[in-house]
Amino acid sequence: MNSAKLRKLTLQLLILIFIVSVGYILISQKTESSINERYSQIARNMTLHLKTLIKEKEGTILQIALAMAEDQKIKNALLSKDKSKIQLQDFSLKLRENTDLKNIWFQIIDKEGKSFYRSFSDKSGDSLLEARSDVAKMVKAPQIIPSISVGKFTLSFKVMVPIYENNTFIGIFETLAQFNSIALKMDKNQERTIILVDESYKNQLVYADKERFIGNYYVANSNPDEKLLAEIKRKSPEAIINCKGEFNICPSINSIVSIYRLNNEYDKPMAHFIMAYNLDNINLDDIFQSRNNLFLIFAGVLFVSSIIFLYFQSKKRLVEELNYELEEILESKTKELTYLAHHDTLTGLANRLLFLEIVQDAIESAKRENSKFSILFLDLDRFKDVNDTHGHHAGDVLLKSVANRLKECVRTQDTVSRLAGDEFTILLRNSNEENLVSIVEKIIQAVQEPIEIAHNTFSITFSIGISCFPVDGVDADVLISNADTAMYKAKELGRNTYQFYNKTMGKYTLNRVIFEKNLKIALQEDEFEAFYQPQIDITTGRVIGAEALIRWQSPELGFVSPAEFIPIAEQSNLIIKIDLWMMKKTMHQLMVFQKEGIDIGKLSLNISAKQLEGKEMIAELKNILQETGFDASRLELEITEREMMKDPEATIVVLNKIKELGISISIDDFGTGHSSLAYIKRLPIDKLKIDKSFVDDLPHDKDDIAIVRSVISIAKHLHMDIIAEGVETPEQRDFLQNEGCSKIQGYLYSKPLPVDDYKQFLIEHN
Ligand code: C2E
Ligand code: CA
Ligand code: CA
């Protein structure tokens, strides 16, 4: 595993850990807050319960006091000042036996504020006005006064009710009760409660049980919960009652503890109710259940996301791998094609294309170094006889051994190539008259040696033409062509000999100036004509369209082949006008057929690279399409591979614009240019056209077979359509079909036809 992959994996792992941690923390937090919420609910419930109990008790003792204040016996006793008839201890006992009121006492006070009767003491007649402000207040303005207060004994409930006889205030009935029963009721409800009287009352509690003090705090309930009491002692009452918050968790008693503070009339603390609820009694199952559910959902989501993530990861990897494989295949195919395009498989020698490049190269360096070189054009004498009498195989073996002999005769800096059939060329660098003649003679000598093939002995001779740089030409085509001319001269002179080129041998070539002048006239005078060569899909036998080819019948020059005048037109801007003329003409003509209901298929137009350079091209195309009403999807432009590769970046831009119009693009003469894989992939091409030169020698020539296979395989891998041109024989057609190319154009089906003949062809075939 490389470090980038490792880094990526580590990063992914860290992200996963992060997500899991965050998920865990969030769910835990949620659980914790649910538990807290549950605890504060319990704390609130305890306080509520306590308050209700206090209210209830206040109500009860008020009712008793109200009832007793109406008691005639008590009124009579007060009026007669004879308390002997009052026996309220028994009433206390009755209440203790029959109700929750376990500790309840009574006091009767006369209208002067003196204690008249006490159920808890025999003492009476003492004035309470000084010691008790509430009594003084009552004497002045009789009214019902309920209160909770701390007396000399403990914290207690008190209620005073005025006693009236015939609307005259005659005394006060007072009921007193303790808090113990409230604590008991709370305890019964599992809400263990300890009531602490605040330390500020310590000095006032003169009759209180000293044993019950914890520090300065007095425990107001008589049988407090031992464990809770111990806890209060251990932590100190202050520590507990000063706790902040609704509740606290006390692990030592396994409880939640909540405090309720009761204030006096001055809003100062009077009593503290410490309530504890055992944690074991709290049911948190539902919270944990929902936590577990959340964990489960989280894990599920995480799992599914991981699966989706992994799925897309592996899909991405698969696509990358496939792409890589495709890249490799295409690269090897283009390499193969480049090699094949430059070499002759039979002999392994350079072919015409490579030889041209090498000569070009030699020209550059000869110019730089001011040196000379020569080109030999060699043609085997009577090779055709060998082929005819001994067969192709013997011919091939012969060519191979001739090639080997030629290679042995030259130096390493020289190049031997096979141009075609039995034509060879040799480039000799740094040659002068003397070494040139000696090499040529050496070659004639070497080749003459008899060759044994399948028990036959062959004696072979060459006719050789020689041209020299720079005297016989300064460009590659001219030098080769002049050497060729010299070779013919040698043949004429009786074979097995050589000739140096001289200018008198030069063939008549049409003057370019005359050509250009006539081409301009041709455009003006409408001397051109559009021909159509049908293209057939052999799987269906239908015509899929036609390639439009220009024809020129010049009154002055006669019929001139486009192969001759197009290259000249390309050197001036005439080609643009010519191509536009063809576009308009063909679209107009075919639209007429279409309107008559004839299926015209596709129209292929040849476009010169000059067109691509100009900016008006796209606008012109749009215009013509609009003008003629021709459907852009029926139009295809053919551009040669060589021209596309002159400036591939610029070509990509123009072709993309053409494609935007809905027009398709085909590479013409595919296999002869120097396409690089990188560009073929980037160019918006729909179709590859196998060049006629590769079809010519099918199905015999090994080179051509290999090239055609490569081209078909490139087209397949790049999902492009493929067509072969120049198909003349059924053998060629069958071979192409077997290899997977079923679209055919060539004389086998039809020569390029004048427009009316093409119409007839369409009607007959579709
Ligand atoms: P090309 O584009 O490679 O066109 C195919 C050539 O092969 C045509 O030659 C066609 O007649 C010929 N051909 C087709 N099938 C066969 C066959 O089975 N056997 C043989 N021997 N030949 C076949 P043509 O019409 O002479 O055109 C020559 C070249 O001139 C074309 O080569 C093309 O590059 C150029 N050309 C023709 N018309 C136009 C045009 O309108 N505009 C431009 N820019 N170039 C044109
Ligand atoms: Ca073409
Ligand atoms: Ca072609």
XYZ file of N, CA and C and ligand atoms in Angstrom, residues 547 606 638 668 689 725, ligand 2:
19
model
N -20.730 10.258 -49.771
C -19.690 11.265 -49.643
C -19.775 12.128 -50.898
N -16.258 16.919 -47.518
C -14.841 17.059 -47.208
C -14.545 18.515 -46.881
N -15.975 15.578 -43.060
C -14.779 14.727 -43.075
C -13.554 15.620 -43.039
N -10.986 11.519 -41.728
C -10.705 10.945 -43.050
C -9.280 10.409 -43.081
N -12.524 6.874 -40.595
C -12.623 6.385 -41.962
C -11.296 5.728 -42.307
N -13.119 3.044 -46.942
C -13.315 3.608 -48.286
C -12.405 2.886 -49.286
Ca -13.129 12.075 -47.904
